């Protein structure tokens, strides 16, 4: 096997999944993660259709099911906080739903014995030479790897270093999303609320056996300027935006003050013509970040499976393996980007009239004939990729 030593940037979903499959195929993996420890925040992520196959093949489906949210219906509220509809769990939770942080932990635990994990560091330069890639880091000394994979999300440093600045590939959606953990002050029992005022949305859901709640804020924001690393500034922005929004916002903003897992980002999309260049590849959000509704987590895991499998099938030849990887995942990545387009407008309608129309659409969607149609649409991106078998000597599933 050629190109045995592979460096992966990012230890969230795509990175550890790739490490798992590369290890099984006999490659040696190192994962470098910028955060000082595994990040356990994030909302629930769901799996539908073919996406379950990657969990099954990895042998992690039972473990994921043990951690599933078992979320029930969500109540849609009108602008005055009154019940305006009910969202059934099939709509929001797919076939299996798990908190992003729990999934990341499961993947980390499944790989930590065979993968070298380096936390609190980041790649600063990549120099491709004839027989590998020379890599420098913010803290660690320089090292050389055969191949490098960016699994480092929307703001991938590997993409920036090997493909060009993010601005070249980024399409703005003009919305932002913020999420954090709060006390379950309403005593929600595996349920949640969706609430909107013009231009701003709130999602509140119980989690972890109802001991806590997840809060999600979606809002319209054109030209919002802030420091991506300054969480206190992000909290101030959210406070200003939501302090007059009524309903349970005083309690949620009080919880935000104490939250230590705030995730704050714009709902942009990443569009690239190629996911690989020379000895460097991208997987997951780093390659085709789609935003909410784009099946991002399931696809990141499927694509990581494919990348490892194609490399192995090519005997480690990165030119052949990377080309096959691109051919396999391109259609599914495009389908995810298309499916997520416009999600912001649905999550945070601009006016009171638009909120009422959106709530009416929700109610229509949840009638029996349209629910079937919705489920077909929701599964389309998930089923745009069918996993092939990549035999692993001595390993059976
Ligand atoms: C803490 C967190 C919370 C999230 N919450 C949500 C959510 O609520 N809703 C939602 O839709 N999506 C959320 N996401 C994104 C979601 O996980 C992805 O869309 C999807 O799972 C695809 O995963 P990924 O591994 O490709 O990218 P990501 O999950 O974004 O992971 C990228 C990883 O790379 C790391 N990283 C970034 N820069 C560097 C660097 N320079 N060097 C090394 N490592 C780096 C990040 O810390 C992260 O661990 C969240 C991601 C994270 C990390």
XYZ file of C-alpha atoms and ligand atoms in Angstrom:
450
model
C 0.000 0.000 0.000
C 1.315 3.480 -0.920
C 0.771 6.708 1.019
C 0.382 5.047 4.394
C 0.669 8.123 6.636
C -2.277 10.480 6.506
C -2.850 13.717 8.394
C -6.460 14.801 8.981
C -7.353 18.309 10.157
C -10.517 18.447 12.329
C -11.873 16.095 15.009
C -15.636 16.604 14.754
C -17.589 14.215 12.483
C -15.866 13.851 9.100
C -12.329 13.670 10.583
C -12.803 10.798 13.078
C -15.025 8.899 10.597
C -12.264 9.108 8.006
C -9.685 7.996 10.573
C -11.876 5.004 11.472
C -12.111 3.768 7.877
C -8.518 4.575 6.954
C -7.340 2.616 9.998
C -9.471 -0.358 9.036
C -7.962 -0.277 5.530
C -4.467 -0.301 7.031
C -3.434 3.378 6.834
C -1.849 5.244 9.753
C -3.738 8.372 10.813
C -2.999 11.538 12.762
C -5.830 13.967 13.551
C -5.032 17.554 14.506
C -7.841 19.570 16.136
C -7.686 23.266 16.870
C -9.868 23.114 19.988
C -8.092 22.111 23.215
C -10.426 19.124 23.636
C -13.224 17.344 21.806
C -16.047 19.839 21.221
C -19.301 18.454 22.559
C -21.794 21.210 21.665
C -24.298 21.354 18.853
C -27.884 20.577 18.061
C -29.299 17.201 17.157
C -28.304 15.694 13.796
C -30.371 13.088 12.004
C -29.872 10.162 9.653
C -32.276 9.060 6.936
C -32.315 6.457 4.179
C -28.880 5.429 2.892
C -27.171 7.506 5.567
C -27.973 4.811 8.114
C -25.867 2.429 6.062
C -22.652 4.179 7.039
C -23.504 3.774 10.732
C -24.370 0.135 10.142
C -21.155 -0.566 8.219
C -19.043 1.150 10.857
C -20.590 -1.056 13.549
C -21.741 2.034 15.463
C -25.474 1.970 14.735
C -26.394 0.297 18.042
C -24.242 2.738 20.004
C -25.811 5.673 18.152
C -29.288 4.281 18.847
C -28.408 4.038 22.555
C -27.738 7.784 22.502
C -30.615 8.807 20.266
C -32.664 11.768 21.347
C -36.074 10.018 21.109
C -37.502 13.445 20.495
C -41.275 13.733 20.245
C -43.355 16.402 18.556
C -42.357 20.077 18.512
C -44.915 22.806 19.083
C -44.994 25.716 16.626
C -45.890 28.977 18.329
C -47.267 32.143 16.807
C -45.805 35.586 17.449
C -47.750 35.879 20.698
C -46.464 32.559 21.989
C -49.731 30.704 21.301
C -49.828 27.240 19.804
C -50.062 27.445 15.994
C -49.255 23.866 14.979
C -47.421 20.666 15.839
C -44.384 19.290 14.011
C -44.293 15.487 14.062
C -40.959 13.843 14.932
C -40.574 12.284 11.435
C -40.203 15.841 10.132
C -37.434 16.985 12.446
C -35.693 13.840 13.650
C -35.241 11.518 10.647
C -34.935 7.787 11.344
C -32.215 8.144 13.982
C -31.375 11.394 15.749
C -28.428 12.062 18.043
C -26.759 15.140 19.503
C -23.789 16.196 17.361
C -21.539 16.155 20.407
C -22.563 12.607 21.374
C -21.863 11.389 17.833
C -18.472 13.080 17.821
C -17.619 11.404 21.151
C -18.677 7.956 19.852
C -16.460 8.414 16.768
C -13.548 9.621 18.868
C -13.843 6.672 21.276
C -13.975 4.258 18.342
C -10.718 5.636 16.895
C -8.595 6.901 19.770
C -6.614 3.673 20.214
C -5.424 3.521 16.609
C -5.258 7.221 15.711
C -2.820 9.810 16.991
C -4.960 12.750 18.174
C -3.345 16.165 18.682
C -5.616 18.756 20.344
C -4.993 22.491 20.590
C -2.976 22.812 17.396
C -3.548 23.862 13.797
C -1.792 23.542 10.454
C -0.019 26.734 9.365
C 1.519 25.676 6.034
C 1.354 22.828 3.539
C 4.158 22.319 1.043
C 3.653 19.542 -1.442
C 6.859 17.770 -2.490
C 7.354 14.779 -4.796
C 6.809 12.140 -2.120
C 4.547 13.830 0.409
C 3.411 17.018 2.095
C 5.578 19.014 4.499
C 3.411 20.459 7.235
C 4.033 23.123 9.852
C 1.864 23.723 12.914
C 1.118 26.606 15.259
C 2.649 24.746 18.217
C 4.121 21.376 17.218
C 7.306 20.951 15.201
C 7.231 20.426 11.392
C 6.295 16.968 10.110
C 5.914 15.221 6.791
C 2.895 13.138 5.754
C 2.043 11.244 2.574
C -1.402 12.837 2.255
C -3.375 15.556 4.068
C -7.179 15.752 4.403
C -9.121 18.817 5.528
C -12.107 17.769 7.658
C -12.034 21.114 9.407
C -15.460 22.479 8.608
C -16.861 25.560 6.886
C -13.801 27.682 7.694
C -11.282 24.997 6.763
C -7.645 25.987 7.085
C -6.629 23.172 4.720
C -8.933 24.599 2.046
C -7.532 28.088 2.591
C -3.929 26.878 2.344
C -4.334 24.461 -0.577
C -7.250 25.815 -2.635
C -7.421 29.536 -1.865
C -9.200 31.990 0.438
C -12.661 31.085 1.737
C -14.197 34.149 0.059
C -13.641 32.501 -3.354
C -15.845 29.536 -2.522
C -18.354 30.972 -0.092
C -21.945 31.877 -0.961
C -23.629 34.011 1.656
C -27.097 33.033 2.809
C -27.635 36.313 4.736
C -28.614 34.453 7.900
C -26.786 33.488 11.059
C -27.275 30.642 13.472
C -26.334 30.429 17.157
C -26.782 27.443 19.447
C -26.068 26.774 23.128
C -27.100 24.620 26.081
C -29.520 26.019 28.670
C -31.364 24.677 31.729
C -34.654 22.967 30.793
C -36.529 25.697 32.633
C -39.917 24.804 31.087
C -39.597 21.138 32.079
C -39.930 19.970 28.449
C -40.282 16.202 28.109
C -38.552 15.111 24.861
C -40.276 17.959 23.086
C -39.657 21.498 22.007
C -40.936 24.790 20.644
C -40.391 26.794 17.490
C -41.027 30.509 17.922
C -40.565 33.470 15.575
C -40.710 37.212 15.485
C -39.891 38.997 12.208
C -36.374 38.168 11.062
C -35.601 36.050 14.136
C -36.322 32.448 15.040
C -35.921 30.457 18.241
C -35.872 26.719 18.690
C -35.972 25.283 22.214
C -35.718 21.525 22.772
C -35.138 19.343 25.810
C -32.062 17.116 25.680
C -30.077 14.559 27.678
C -33.028 12.928 29.434
C -34.732 16.317 29.833
C -31.988 17.506 32.205
C -30.978 20.284 29.793
C -32.280 22.169 26.777
C -30.794 23.100 23.428
C -31.442 26.629 22.240
C -31.083 27.594 18.586
C -31.365 31.165 17.285
C -31.698 31.893 13.556
C -31.666 35.454 12.394
C -31.320 37.630 9.315
C -28.047 39.517 9.355
C -26.557 41.265 6.372
C -23.030 42.558 6.771
C -22.810 41.534 10.431
C -19.236 42.099 11.551
C -17.756 40.267 14.506
C -14.727 38.326 15.607
C -15.385 34.595 15.079
C -13.300 33.800 18.158
C -14.850 36.376 20.515
C -17.713 34.534 22.226
C -18.517 37.426 24.594
C -19.038 39.710 21.599
C -21.309 37.094 19.995
C -23.347 36.871 23.214
C -23.752 40.672 23.186
C -24.970 40.583 19.568
C -27.547 37.908 20.411
C -28.679 39.812 23.484
C -29.273 42.991 21.467
C -31.125 41.103 18.746
C -33.411 39.097 21.011
C -33.998 41.210 24.107
C -37.327 42.611 22.833
C -38.492 39.323 21.256
C -40.990 38.386 23.994
C -42.032 34.802 24.913
C -39.367 33.000 27.037
C -36.510 35.165 25.760
C -35.600 36.720 29.145
C -34.917 33.224 30.579
C -33.084 32.077 27.432
C -30.888 35.179 27.337
C -30.066 34.709 31.015
C -28.983 31.141 30.179
C -26.922 32.465 27.266
C -24.920 34.626 29.692
C -23.716 31.467 31.479
C -23.408 29.187 28.425
C -19.946 27.756 27.747
C -20.700 25.987 24.458
C -21.925 28.791 22.185
C -21.744 27.917 18.471
C -22.154 31.009 16.277
C -21.824 31.062 12.513
C -23.275 32.424 9.319
C -25.429 30.148 7.196
C -23.131 30.268 4.196
C -22.467 27.547 1.659
C -19.178 26.301 0.224
C -19.029 25.542 -3.514
C -15.869 24.018 -5.022
C -15.188 22.574 -8.473
C -12.835 19.950 -6.980
C -12.500 18.435 -3.542
C -8.913 17.317 -4.087
C -5.717 18.903 -5.312
C -2.470 16.956 -5.574
C -1.931 15.132 -2.276
C -4.576 17.129 -0.434
C -8.303 16.357 -0.129
C -11.339 17.867 1.579
C -14.250 16.025 3.173
C -17.480 17.146 4.872
C -18.280 20.815 5.413
C -14.731 21.765 4.384
C -15.566 20.564 0.857
C -19.290 21.311 0.444
C -20.685 22.918 3.598
C -24.414 23.298 2.933
C -25.859 24.522 6.238
C -29.012 23.316 8.045
C -31.234 21.012 6.008
C -28.360 19.848 3.794
C -27.840 16.395 5.324
C -24.337 17.620 6.245
C -23.516 15.152 9.004
C -24.726 11.974 7.282
C -23.054 12.949 4.035
C -19.785 13.867 5.784
C -19.694 10.346 7.250
C -20.610 8.655 3.965
C -18.025 10.647 2.038
C -15.325 9.815 4.598
C -16.172 6.124 4.116
C -15.888 6.553 0.339
C -12.600 8.488 0.495
C -10.936 5.810 2.638
C -12.431 3.027 0.512
C -11.377 4.496 -2.835
C -7.848 5.166 -1.586
C -7.570 1.579 -0.396
C -9.081 0.216 -3.622
C -6.404 2.145 -5.540
C -3.672 0.604 -3.381
C -3.025 4.009 -1.817
C -2.480 5.721 -5.201
C -3.871 9.153 -4.385
C -4.381 10.239 -7.997
C -6.642 7.298 -8.824
C -8.230 7.154 -5.355
C -8.990 10.887 -5.163
C -10.448 10.941 -8.692
C -12.783 8.050 -7.841
C -13.764 9.759 -4.561
C -14.736 12.935 -6.422
C -16.823 10.965 -8.915
C -18.657 9.103 -6.156
C -19.567 11.993 -3.855
C -20.099 14.951 -6.199
C -23.809 14.346 -6.941
C -24.707 13.859 -3.264
C -22.789 16.976 -2.219
C -24.597 19.010 -4.893
C -27.945 17.563 -3.773
C -27.231 18.588 -0.162
C -26.329 22.138 -1.229
C -29.532 22.387 -3.256
C -31.698 20.988 -0.470
C -30.347 23.459 2.104
C -30.710 26.496 -0.147
C -33.344 28.858 1.211
C -33.509 27.178 4.650
C -32.763 30.513 6.339
C -35.879 32.204 4.920
C -38.030 29.340 6.192
C -36.452 29.364 9.653
C -36.543 33.146 10.103
C -39.281 34.725 7.926
C -38.887 38.497 7.524
C -42.353 39.800 8.430
C -45.368 38.891 10.577
C -47.283 37.967 7.412
C -44.435 35.723 6.259
C -44.371 33.993 9.679
C -48.113 33.295 9.424
C -47.703 31.942 5.885
C -44.764 29.779 6.996
C -46.797 28.378 9.903
C -49.675 27.666 7.523
C -47.236 25.823 5.201
C -46.044 23.759 8.175
C -49.644 22.778 8.990
C -50.260 21.784 5.364
C -47.012 19.814 5.228
C -48.037 17.733 8.210
C -51.276 16.513 6.630
C -51.013 12.866 5.633
C -50.644 13.184 1.805
C -48.086 16.004 1.944
C -46.116 14.414 4.773
C -45.375 11.465 2.469
C -44.219 13.859 -0.233
C -42.033 15.740 2.255
C -40.416 12.521 3.427
C -39.607 11.624 -0.173
C -38.005 15.046 -0.685
C -36.070 14.883 2.579
C -34.608 11.522 1.705
C -33.563 12.557 -1.815
C -30.226 14.093 -0.795
C -29.580 11.279 1.687
C -30.102 8.685 -1.038
C -28.076 10.491 -3.702
C -25.131 8.315 -2.672
C -25.247 4.530 -2.341
C -22.278 3.065 -0.521
C -20.205 0.483 -2.355
C -18.364 -2.376 -0.674
C -14.641 -1.796 -0.196
C -13.372 -5.157 1.035
C -11.115 -5.125 4.083
C -9.011 -8.283 4.528
C -9.849 -9.961 7.833
C -12.767 -7.635 8.586
C -16.421 -8.551 8.141
C -19.431 -6.502 9.085
C -19.106 22.561 18.216
C -19.911 22.398 16.968
C -21.302 22.617 17.013
C -22.052 22.482 15.867
N -23.387 22.719 15.962
C -24.134 22.614 14.873
C -25.529 22.862 14.950
O -26.062 23.141 16.008
N -26.261 22.789 13.801
C -25.672 22.442 12.612
O -26.361 22.385 11.594
N -24.371 22.183 12.511
C -23.581 22.266 13.608
N -22.243 22.024 13.501
C -21.697 21.621 12.182
C -21.905 20.134 11.910
O -21.170 19.364 12.848
C -21.408 19.845 10.493
O -22.218 20.574 9.587
C -21.477 18.389 10.025
O -21.540 17.468 11.067
C -20.239 18.029 9.149
O -19.136 17.863 10.015
P -17.621 18.205 9.673
O -16.809 17.269 10.527
O -17.403 18.217 8.218
O -17.426 19.719 10.139
P -17.552 20.375 11.598
O -18.519 19.629 12.435
O -17.765 21.818 11.414
O -16.108 20.119 12.258
C -14.933 20.764 11.918
C -13.898 20.488 12.999
O -12.657 21.066 12.590
C -12.130 21.816 13.658
N -11.288 22.870 13.108
C -11.660 24.061 12.579
N -10.578 24.750 12.185
C -9.498 23.972 12.450
C -8.112 24.131 12.273
N -7.593 25.258 11.756
N -7.280 23.118 12.656
C -7.787 21.972 13.211
N -9.102 21.788 13.421
C -9.954 22.769 13.040
C -13.357 22.330 14.399
O -13.032 22.709 15.730
C -14.257 21.105 14.341
O -13.970 20.216 15.379
C -21.430 22.134 14.623
C -20.062 21.915 14.581
C -19.296 22.034 15.728
C -17.795 21.778 15.654
